Short mmCIF file of C-alpha atoms (C1' of nucleotides) in Angstrom, two decimals:
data_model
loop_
_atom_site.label_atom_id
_atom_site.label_comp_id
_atom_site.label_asym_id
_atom_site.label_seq_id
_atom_site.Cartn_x
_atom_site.Cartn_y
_atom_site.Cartn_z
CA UNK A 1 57.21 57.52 41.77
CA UNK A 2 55.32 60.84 41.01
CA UNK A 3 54.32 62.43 43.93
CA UNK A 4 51.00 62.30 45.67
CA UNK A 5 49.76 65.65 45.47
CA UNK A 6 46.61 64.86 48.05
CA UNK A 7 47.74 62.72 50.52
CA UNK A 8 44.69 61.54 52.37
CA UNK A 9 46.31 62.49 55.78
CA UNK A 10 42.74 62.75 56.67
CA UNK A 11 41.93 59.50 56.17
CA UNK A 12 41.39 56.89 59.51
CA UNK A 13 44.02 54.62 58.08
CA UNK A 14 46.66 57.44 58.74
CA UNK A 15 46.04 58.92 61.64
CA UNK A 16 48.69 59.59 64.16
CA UNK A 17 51.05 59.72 61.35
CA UNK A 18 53.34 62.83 60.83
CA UNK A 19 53.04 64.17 57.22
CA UNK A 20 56.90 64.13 56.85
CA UNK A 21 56.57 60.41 57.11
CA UNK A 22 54.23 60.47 54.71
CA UNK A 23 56.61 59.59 51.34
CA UNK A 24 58.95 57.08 53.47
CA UNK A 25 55.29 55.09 54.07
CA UNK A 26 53.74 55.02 50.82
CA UNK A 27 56.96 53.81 49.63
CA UNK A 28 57.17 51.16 52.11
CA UNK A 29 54.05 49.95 51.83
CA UNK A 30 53.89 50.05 47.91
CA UNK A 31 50.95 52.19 48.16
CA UNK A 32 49.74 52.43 44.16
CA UNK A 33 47.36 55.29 42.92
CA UNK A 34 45.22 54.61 40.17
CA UNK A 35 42.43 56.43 37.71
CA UNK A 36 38.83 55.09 37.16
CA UNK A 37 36.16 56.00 34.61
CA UNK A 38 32.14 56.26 36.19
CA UNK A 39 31.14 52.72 35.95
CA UNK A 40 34.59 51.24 36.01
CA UNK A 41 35.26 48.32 38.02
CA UNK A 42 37.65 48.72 41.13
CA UNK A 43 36.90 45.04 42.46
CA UNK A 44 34.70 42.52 40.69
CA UNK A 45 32.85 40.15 41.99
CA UNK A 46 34.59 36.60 42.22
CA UNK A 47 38.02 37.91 42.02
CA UNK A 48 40.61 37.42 44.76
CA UNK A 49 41.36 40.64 46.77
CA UNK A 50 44.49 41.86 48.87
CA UNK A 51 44.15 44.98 48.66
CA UNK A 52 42.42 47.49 50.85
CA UNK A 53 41.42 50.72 48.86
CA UNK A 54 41.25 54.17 49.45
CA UNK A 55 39.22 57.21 47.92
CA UNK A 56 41.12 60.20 46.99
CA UNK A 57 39.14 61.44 44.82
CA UNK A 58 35.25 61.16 43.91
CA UNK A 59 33.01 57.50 45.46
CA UNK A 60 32.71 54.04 45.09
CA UNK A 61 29.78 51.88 44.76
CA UNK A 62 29.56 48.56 46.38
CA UNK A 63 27.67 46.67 44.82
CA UNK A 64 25.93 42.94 45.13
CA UNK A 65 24.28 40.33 43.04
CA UNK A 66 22.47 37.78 44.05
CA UNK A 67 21.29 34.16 42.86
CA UNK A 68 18.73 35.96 40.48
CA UNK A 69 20.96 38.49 38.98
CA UNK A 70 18.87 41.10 41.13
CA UNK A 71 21.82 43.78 42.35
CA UNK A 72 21.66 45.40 45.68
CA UNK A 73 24.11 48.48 46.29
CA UNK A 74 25.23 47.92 49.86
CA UNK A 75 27.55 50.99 50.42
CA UNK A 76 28.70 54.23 48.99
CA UNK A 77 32.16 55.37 49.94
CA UNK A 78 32.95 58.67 49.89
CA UNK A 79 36.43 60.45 49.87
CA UNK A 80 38.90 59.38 52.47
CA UNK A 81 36.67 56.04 53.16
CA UNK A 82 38.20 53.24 52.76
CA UNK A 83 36.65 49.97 50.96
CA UNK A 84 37.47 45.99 50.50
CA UNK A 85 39.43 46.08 53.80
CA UNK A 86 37.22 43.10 55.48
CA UNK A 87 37.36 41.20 52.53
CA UNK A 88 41.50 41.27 52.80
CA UNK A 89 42.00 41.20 56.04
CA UNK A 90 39.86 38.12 56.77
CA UNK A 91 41.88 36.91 53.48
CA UNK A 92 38.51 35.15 51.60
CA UNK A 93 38.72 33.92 48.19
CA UNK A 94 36.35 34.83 46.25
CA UNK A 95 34.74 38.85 46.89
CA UNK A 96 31.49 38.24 46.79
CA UNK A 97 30.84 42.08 46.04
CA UNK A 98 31.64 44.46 43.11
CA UNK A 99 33.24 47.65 43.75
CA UNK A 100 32.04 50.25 41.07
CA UNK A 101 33.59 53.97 40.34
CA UNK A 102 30.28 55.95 40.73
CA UNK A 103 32.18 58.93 39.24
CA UNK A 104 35.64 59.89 37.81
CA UNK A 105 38.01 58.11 40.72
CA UNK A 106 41.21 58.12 42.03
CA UNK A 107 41.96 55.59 44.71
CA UNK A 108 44.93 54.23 46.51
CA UNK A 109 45.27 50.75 46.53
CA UNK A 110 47.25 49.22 49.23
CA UNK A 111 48.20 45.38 49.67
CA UNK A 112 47.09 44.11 53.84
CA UNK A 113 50.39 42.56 53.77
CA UNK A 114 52.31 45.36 53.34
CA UNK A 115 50.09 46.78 56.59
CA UNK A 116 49.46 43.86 58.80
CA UNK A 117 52.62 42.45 58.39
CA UNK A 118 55.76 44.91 60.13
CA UNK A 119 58.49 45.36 58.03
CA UNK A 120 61.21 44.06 59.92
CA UNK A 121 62.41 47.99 59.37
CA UNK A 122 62.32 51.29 61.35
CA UNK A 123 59.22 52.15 60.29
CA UNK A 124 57.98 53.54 63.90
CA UNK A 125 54.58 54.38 62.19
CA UNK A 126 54.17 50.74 61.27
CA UNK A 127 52.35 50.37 64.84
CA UNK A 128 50.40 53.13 64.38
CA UNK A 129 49.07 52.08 61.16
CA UNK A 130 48.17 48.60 62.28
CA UNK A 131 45.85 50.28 65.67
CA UNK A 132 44.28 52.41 62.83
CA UNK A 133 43.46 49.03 61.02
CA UNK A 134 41.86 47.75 64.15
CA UNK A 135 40.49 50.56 65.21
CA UNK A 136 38.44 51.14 61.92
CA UNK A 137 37.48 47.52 61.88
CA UNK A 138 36.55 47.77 65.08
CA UNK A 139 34.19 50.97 64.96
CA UNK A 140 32.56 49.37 61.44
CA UNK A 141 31.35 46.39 63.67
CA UNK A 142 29.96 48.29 66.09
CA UNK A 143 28.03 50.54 63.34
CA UNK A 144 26.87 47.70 61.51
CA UNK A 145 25.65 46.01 64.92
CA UNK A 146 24.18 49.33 66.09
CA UNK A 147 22.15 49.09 62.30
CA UNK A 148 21.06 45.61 62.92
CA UNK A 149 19.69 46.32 66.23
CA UNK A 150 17.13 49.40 64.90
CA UNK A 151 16.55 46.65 61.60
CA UNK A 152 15.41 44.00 63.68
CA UNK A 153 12.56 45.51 65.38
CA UNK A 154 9.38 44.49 64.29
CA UNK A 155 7.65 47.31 63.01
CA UNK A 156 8.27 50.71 61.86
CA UNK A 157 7.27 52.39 65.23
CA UNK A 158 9.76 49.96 66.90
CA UNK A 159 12.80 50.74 64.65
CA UNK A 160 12.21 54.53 65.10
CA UNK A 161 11.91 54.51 68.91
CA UNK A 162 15.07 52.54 68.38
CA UNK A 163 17.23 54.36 66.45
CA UNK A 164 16.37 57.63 68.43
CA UNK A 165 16.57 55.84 71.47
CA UNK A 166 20.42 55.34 70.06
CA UNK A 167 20.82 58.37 69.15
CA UNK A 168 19.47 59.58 72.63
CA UNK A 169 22.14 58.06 74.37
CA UNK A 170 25.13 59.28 72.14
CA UNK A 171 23.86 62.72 72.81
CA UNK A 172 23.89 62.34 75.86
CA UNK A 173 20.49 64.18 76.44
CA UNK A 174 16.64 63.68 75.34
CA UNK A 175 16.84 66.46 72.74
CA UNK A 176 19.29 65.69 69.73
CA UNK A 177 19.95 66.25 65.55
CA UNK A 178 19.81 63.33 62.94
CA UNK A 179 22.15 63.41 60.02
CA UNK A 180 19.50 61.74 58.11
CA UNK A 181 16.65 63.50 55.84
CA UNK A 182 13.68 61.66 55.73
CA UNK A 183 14.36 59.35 52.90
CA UNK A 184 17.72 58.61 54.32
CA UNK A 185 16.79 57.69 57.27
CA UNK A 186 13.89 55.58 55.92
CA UNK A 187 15.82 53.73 53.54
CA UNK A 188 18.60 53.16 56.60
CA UNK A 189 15.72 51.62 58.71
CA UNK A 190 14.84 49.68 55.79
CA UNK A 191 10.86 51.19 56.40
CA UNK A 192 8.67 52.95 53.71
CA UNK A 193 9.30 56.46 54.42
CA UNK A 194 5.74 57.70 53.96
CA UNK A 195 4.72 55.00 56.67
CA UNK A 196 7.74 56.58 58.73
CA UNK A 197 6.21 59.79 57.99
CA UNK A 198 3.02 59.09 59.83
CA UNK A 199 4.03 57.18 62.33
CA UNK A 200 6.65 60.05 63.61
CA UNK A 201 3.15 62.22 63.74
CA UNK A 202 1.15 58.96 65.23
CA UNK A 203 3.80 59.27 68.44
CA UNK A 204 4.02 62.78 68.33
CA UNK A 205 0.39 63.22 68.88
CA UNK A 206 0.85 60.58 71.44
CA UNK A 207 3.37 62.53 73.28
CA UNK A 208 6.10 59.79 72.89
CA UNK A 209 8.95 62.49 71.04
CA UNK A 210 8.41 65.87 69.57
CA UNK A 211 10.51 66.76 66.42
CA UNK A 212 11.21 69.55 64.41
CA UNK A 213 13.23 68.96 60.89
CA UNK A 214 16.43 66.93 62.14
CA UNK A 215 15.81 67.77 65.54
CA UNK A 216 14.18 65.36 68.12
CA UNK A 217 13.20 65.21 71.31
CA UNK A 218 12.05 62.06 73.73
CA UNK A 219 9.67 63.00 76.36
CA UNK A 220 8.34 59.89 78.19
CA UNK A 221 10.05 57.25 80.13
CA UNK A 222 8.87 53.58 80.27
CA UNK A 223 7.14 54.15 83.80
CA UNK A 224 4.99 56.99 82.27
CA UNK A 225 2.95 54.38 80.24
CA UNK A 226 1.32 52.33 82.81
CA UNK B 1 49.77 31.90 88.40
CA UNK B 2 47.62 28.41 88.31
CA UNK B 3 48.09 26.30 85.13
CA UNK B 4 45.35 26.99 82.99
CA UNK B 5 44.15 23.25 82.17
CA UNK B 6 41.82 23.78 79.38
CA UNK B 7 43.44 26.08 77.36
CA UNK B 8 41.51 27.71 74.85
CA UNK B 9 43.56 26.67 72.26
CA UNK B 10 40.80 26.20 69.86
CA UNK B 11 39.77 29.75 70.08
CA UNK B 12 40.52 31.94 66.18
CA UNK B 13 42.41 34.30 68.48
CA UNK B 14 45.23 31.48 69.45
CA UNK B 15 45.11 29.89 66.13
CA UNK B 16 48.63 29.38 64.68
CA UNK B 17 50.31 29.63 68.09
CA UNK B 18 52.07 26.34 69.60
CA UNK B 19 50.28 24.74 72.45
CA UNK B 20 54.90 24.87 74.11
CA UNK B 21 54.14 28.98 73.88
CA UNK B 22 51.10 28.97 75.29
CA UNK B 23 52.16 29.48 79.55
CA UNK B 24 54.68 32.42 78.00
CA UNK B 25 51.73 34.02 76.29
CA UNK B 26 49.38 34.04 79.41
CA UNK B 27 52.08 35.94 81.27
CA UNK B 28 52.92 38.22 78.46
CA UNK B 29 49.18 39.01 77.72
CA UNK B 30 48.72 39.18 81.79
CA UNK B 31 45.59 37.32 81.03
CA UNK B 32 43.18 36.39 83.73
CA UNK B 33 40.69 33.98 84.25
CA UNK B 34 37.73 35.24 86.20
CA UNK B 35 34.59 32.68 87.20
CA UNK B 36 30.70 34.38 87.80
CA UNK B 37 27.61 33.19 88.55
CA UNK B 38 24.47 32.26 86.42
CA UNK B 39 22.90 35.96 85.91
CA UNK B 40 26.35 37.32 87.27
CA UNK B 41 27.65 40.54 85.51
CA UNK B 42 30.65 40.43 83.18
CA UNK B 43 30.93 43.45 81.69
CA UNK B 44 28.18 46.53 82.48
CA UNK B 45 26.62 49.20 80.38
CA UNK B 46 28.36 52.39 81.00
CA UNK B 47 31.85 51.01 82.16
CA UNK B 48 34.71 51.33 80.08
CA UNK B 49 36.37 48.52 79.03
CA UNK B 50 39.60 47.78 77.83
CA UNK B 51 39.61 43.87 77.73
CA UNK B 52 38.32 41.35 75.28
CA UNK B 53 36.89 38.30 76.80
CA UNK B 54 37.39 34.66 76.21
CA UNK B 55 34.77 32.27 76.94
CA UNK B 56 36.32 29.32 78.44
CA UNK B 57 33.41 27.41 80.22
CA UNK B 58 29.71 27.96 79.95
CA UNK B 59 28.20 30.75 77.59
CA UNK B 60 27.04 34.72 77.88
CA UNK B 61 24.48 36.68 76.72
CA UNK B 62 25.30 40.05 75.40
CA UNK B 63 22.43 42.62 76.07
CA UNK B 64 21.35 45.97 75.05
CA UNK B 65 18.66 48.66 77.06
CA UNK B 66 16.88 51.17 75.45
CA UNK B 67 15.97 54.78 76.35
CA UNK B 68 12.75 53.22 77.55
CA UNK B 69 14.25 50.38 79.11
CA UNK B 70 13.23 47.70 76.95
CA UNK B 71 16.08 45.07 76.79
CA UNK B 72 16.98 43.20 73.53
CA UNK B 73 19.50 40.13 73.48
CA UNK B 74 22.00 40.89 70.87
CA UNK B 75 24.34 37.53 71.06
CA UNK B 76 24.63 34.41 72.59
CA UNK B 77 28.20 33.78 72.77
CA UNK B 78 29.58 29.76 73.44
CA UNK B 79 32.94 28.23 74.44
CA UNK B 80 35.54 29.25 72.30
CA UNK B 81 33.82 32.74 71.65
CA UNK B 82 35.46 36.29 72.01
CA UNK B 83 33.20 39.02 73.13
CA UNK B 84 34.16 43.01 73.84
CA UNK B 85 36.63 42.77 71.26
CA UNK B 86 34.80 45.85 68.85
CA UNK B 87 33.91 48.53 72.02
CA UNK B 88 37.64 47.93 73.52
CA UNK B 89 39.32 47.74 69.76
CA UNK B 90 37.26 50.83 69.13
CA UNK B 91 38.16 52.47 72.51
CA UNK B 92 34.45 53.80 73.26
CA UNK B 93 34.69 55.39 76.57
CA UNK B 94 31.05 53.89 77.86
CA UNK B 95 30.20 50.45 76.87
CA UNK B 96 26.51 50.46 75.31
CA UNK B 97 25.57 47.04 76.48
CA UNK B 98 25.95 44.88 78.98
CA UNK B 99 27.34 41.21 79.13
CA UNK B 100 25.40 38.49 81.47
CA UNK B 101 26.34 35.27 82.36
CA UNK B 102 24.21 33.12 81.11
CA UNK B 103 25.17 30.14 82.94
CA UNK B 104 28.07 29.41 85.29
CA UNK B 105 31.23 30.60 83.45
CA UNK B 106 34.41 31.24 83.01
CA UNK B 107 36.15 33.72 81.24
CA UNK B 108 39.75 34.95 80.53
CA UNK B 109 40.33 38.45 80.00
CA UNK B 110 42.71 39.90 78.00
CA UNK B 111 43.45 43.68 78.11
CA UNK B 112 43.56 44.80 74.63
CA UNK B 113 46.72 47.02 74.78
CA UNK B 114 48.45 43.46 75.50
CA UNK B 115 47.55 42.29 72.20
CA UNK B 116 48.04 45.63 70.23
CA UNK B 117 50.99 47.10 71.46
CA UNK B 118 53.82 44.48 70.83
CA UNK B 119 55.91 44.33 73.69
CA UNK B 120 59.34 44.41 72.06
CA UNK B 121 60.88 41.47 73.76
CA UNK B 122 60.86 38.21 71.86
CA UNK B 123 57.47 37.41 71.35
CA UNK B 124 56.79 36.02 68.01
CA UNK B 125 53.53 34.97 68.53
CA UNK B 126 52.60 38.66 68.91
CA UNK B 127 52.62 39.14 65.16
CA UNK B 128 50.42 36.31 64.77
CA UNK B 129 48.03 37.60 67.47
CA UNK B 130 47.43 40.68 66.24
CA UNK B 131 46.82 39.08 62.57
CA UNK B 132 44.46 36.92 64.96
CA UNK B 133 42.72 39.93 66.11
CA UNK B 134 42.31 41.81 62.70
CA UNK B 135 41.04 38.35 61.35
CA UNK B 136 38.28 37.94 63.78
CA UNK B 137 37.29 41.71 63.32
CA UNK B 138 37.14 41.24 59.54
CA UNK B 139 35.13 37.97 59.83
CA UNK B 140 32.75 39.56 62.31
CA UNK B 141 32.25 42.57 59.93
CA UNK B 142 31.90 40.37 56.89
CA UNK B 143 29.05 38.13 59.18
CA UNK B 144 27.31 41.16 60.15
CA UNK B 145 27.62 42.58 56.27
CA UNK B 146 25.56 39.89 55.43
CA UNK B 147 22.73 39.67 57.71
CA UNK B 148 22.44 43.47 57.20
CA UNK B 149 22.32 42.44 53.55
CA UNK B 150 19.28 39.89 54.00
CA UNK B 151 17.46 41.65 56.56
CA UNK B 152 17.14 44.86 54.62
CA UNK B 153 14.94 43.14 52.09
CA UNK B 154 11.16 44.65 52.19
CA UNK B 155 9.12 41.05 52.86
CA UNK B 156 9.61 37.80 53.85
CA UNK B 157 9.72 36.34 50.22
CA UNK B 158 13.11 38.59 49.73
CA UNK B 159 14.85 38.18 52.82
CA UNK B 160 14.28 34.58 52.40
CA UNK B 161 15.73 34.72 48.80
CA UNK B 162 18.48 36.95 50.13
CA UNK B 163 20.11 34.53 52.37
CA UNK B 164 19.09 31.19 50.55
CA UNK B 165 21.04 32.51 47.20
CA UNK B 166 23.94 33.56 49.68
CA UNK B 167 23.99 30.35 51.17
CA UNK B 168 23.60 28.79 47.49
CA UNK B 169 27.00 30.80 46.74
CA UNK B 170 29.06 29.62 49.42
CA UNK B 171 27.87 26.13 49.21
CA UNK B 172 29.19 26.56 45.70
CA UNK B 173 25.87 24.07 44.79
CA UNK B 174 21.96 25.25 44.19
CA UNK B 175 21.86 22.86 46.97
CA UNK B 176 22.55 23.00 50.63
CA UNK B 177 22.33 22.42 53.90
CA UNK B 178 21.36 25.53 56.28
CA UNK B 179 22.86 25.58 59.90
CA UNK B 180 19.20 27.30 61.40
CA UNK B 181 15.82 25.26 62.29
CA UNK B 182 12.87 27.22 60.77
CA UNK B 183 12.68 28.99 64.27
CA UNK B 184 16.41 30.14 64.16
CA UNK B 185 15.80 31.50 60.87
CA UNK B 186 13.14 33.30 61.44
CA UNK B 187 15.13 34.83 64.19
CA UNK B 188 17.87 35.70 62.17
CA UNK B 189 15.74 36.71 59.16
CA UNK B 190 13.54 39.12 61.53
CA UNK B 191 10.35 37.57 60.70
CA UNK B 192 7.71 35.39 61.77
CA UNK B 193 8.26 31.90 61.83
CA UNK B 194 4.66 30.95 60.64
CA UNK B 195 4.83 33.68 57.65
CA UNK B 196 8.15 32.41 57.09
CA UNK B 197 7.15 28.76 56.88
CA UNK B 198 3.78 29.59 54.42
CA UNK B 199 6.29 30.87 51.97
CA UNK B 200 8.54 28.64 51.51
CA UNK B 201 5.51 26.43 50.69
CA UNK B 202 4.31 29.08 48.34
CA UNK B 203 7.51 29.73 46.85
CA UNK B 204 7.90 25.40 46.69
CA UNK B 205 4.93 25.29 44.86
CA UNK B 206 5.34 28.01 42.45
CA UNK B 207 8.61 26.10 41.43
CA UNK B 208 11.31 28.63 42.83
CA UNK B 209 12.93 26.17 45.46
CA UNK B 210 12.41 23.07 46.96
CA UNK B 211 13.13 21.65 50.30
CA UNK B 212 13.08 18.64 52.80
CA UNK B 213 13.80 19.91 56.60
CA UNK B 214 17.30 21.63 56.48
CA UNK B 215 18.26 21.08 52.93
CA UNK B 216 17.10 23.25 50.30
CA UNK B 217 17.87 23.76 46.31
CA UNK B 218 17.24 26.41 44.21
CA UNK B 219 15.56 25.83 40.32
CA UNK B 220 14.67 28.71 38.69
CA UNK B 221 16.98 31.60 37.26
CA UNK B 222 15.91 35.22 36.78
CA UNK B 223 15.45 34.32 32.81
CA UNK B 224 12.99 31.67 33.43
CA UNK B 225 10.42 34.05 34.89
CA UNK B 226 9.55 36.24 32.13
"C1'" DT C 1 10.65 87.93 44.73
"C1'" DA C 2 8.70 84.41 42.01
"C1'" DA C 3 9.07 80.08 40.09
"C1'" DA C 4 10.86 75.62 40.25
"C1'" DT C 5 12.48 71.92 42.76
"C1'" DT C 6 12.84 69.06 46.55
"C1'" DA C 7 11.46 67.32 51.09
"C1'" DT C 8 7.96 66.12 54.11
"C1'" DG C 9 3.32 64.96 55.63
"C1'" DT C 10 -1.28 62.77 54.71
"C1'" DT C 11 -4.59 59.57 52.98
"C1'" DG C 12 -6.91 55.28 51.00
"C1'" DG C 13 -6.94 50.85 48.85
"C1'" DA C 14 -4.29 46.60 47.78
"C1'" DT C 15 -1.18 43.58 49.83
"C1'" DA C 16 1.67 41.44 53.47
"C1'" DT C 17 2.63 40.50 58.10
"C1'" DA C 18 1.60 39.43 63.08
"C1'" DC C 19 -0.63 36.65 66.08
"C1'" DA C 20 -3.13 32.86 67.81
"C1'" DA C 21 -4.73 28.49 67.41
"C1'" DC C 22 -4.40 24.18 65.69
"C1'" DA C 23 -2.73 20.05 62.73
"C1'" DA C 24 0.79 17.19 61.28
"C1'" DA C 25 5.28 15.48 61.31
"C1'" DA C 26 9.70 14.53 63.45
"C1'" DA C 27 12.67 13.69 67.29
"C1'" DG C 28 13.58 12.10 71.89
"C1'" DG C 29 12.88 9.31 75.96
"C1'" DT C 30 11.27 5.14 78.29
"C1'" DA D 1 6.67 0.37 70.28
"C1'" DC D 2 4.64 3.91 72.87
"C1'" DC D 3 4.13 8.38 74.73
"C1'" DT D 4 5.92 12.98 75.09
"C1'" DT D 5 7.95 16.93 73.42
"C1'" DT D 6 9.47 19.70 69.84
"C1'" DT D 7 9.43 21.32 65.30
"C1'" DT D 8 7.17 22.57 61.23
"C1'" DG D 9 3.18 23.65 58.33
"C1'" DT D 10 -1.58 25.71 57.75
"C1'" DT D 11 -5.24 28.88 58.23
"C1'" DG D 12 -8.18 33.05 59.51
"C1'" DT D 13 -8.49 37.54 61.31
"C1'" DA D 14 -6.73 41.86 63.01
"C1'" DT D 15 -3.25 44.93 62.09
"C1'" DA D 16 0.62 47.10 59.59
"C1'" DT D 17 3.00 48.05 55.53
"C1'" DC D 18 3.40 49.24 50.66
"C1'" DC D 19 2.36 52.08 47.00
"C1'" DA D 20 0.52 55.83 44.55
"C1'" DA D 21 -1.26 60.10 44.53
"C1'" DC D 22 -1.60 64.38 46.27
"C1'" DA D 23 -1.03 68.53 49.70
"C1'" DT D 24 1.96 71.38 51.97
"C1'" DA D 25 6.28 73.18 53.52
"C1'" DA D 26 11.07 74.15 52.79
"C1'" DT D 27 14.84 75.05 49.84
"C1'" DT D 28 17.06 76.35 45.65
"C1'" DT D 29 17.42 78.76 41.37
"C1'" DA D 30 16.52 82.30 38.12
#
DNA sequence: TAAATTATGTTGGATATACAACAAAAAGGT
DNA sequence: ACCTTTTTGTTGTATATCCAACATAATTTA
């Protein structure tokens, strides 16, 4: 096996894992590397998948299609994110997503089995790998349940005060950065971002926040209201 | 330690493990069974916790405050349900919501390093536990994929679309059943029930669906539009 | 620095949703 | 069967969003 010349160390799945370990578990978990084309498919849609994959190089596209043929791209996946890994590990059928190269891609491919299941072996970093596996399951729910509480508000005014309210609290103070732009964080709130625009000025001229760029600030507490 | 009498066998995080193993796995998980009140804290925004919880009797309400103080209900969770399992999986130091009983309950805790960590000895349910664990997890995320996927849709016409042609794809048939009253739908959907209900009678009588109560089909393809 | 590009804010008209109120149909209880 | 309660469908009006077009500010490139 040709050595792996960038081995995503940096990557969730391995962390906790010394890099002099690093040949004994690719081996052992019959880790494969392969090349992609922009506009290749990784996964398609319908196939069976038991693999969880890995970007080494460039991002991934995942993709959906609906009833209608209309597509919808639900994720992009950058380097060292990881893709198709709740699709194996909750073992369906049938993917009912396509996973697309969006540019020239290396990824490592790497069957759940291999993971979830210990190998019997000395393979002390077996453990570890498995809590990784959790853990990044685990911190996807609670991002996509985080997404679906700003999503189901109402209106745009609602969804804002949410999603700042959220990011408030991780900040642990009233004044805070957003690693969105505009658009992005329009399109991640699922609002029209010119209505997003003016209803950011609509509460700051109300007193509600005060922003500058990426930078926010809430100034009122429920009580002040009434 | 008091027999347990209604095991929660039934529960995806004992599946695959013999009802003979069950008194060994208690003691080897160090579960505990813990009874509140209607109302009754279970878990409290801000604590950390390092247990998942299994409902055994009666039901609980998961809840999240704002920075304003506005509460939102994010899950009703029944008999047989696991709750915590993401923010102690994840290990998030302060828990962002809160969980409530919502009637008189009881719950069995489980602290998650029980299930993670195998305990060397003999246990060879532990394996299947954890598989248990990452299984749920990767259900959940897939669940939560999906409603992120429908909700995200700009107006009631596409959300509705959304999930009908996702339900059309599991049923395997442009006809189905749908597990929601028009209410619950709405709910899920994010959108008003009356909106909701005027179009699906639009969209009936333009000839994209049709449906009677709970079971709807879908007719037209994207070529027969243009 | 100037010019070009991109990001953000603002506005108005067409369209869609929210809300309330009510009608009709279905389900449940006696 | 009857009455009651719940669910679902319909409609009108106030409000909010979408969309396009443009203005302004920030950033990048030459």
């Amino acid at each position: 096996m040709s050595k792996i010349l960038y081995p995503p160390m940096e990557s969730p799945l391995f962390e906790g894992i010394k890099e002099t370990e690093f040949s004994t578990l690719i081996s052992c978990l019959a880790a494969k590397v392969r090349k992609y084309e922009k506009n290749e498919y990784v996964f398609r849609n319908g196939e069976h998948v038991d693999s969880i994959g890995l970007v080494l190089i460039g991002s991934v596209r995942v993709m959906h299609e609906d009833f209608w043929g209309k597509t919808m791209i639900l994720a992009h996946i950058e380097k060292g994110g990881v893709f198709g890994e709740a699709f194996s590990c909750a073992d369906v059928e049938k993917l009912p997503v396509s996973v697309v190269a969006a540019e020239p891609l290396e990824v490592m491919l790497i069957n759940i089995k291999r993971i979830v299941n210990t190998c019997g072996a000395a393979c002390s970093f077996h453990t570890v790998l498995i809590k990784n596996m959790i853990n990044l399951l685990a911190r996807k729910n609670i991002m996509l349940t985080e997404k679906i509480q700003h999503i189901t508000r109402r209106n745009t005014r609602e969804k804002l005060l949410s999603y700042l309210s959220s990011q408030s609290k991780s900040a642990n103070s009233h004044s805070f950065s957003i690693p969105f732009s505009r658009q992005e964080l329009a399109d991640y709130l699922s609002v029209e971002r010119s209505a997003m625009s003016s209803e950011l000025s609509k509460m700051r001229n109300e007193g509600i926040l005060s922003f500058d760029r990426n930078r926010f600030e809430l100034l009122r507490k429920e009580e002040d209201f009434y």
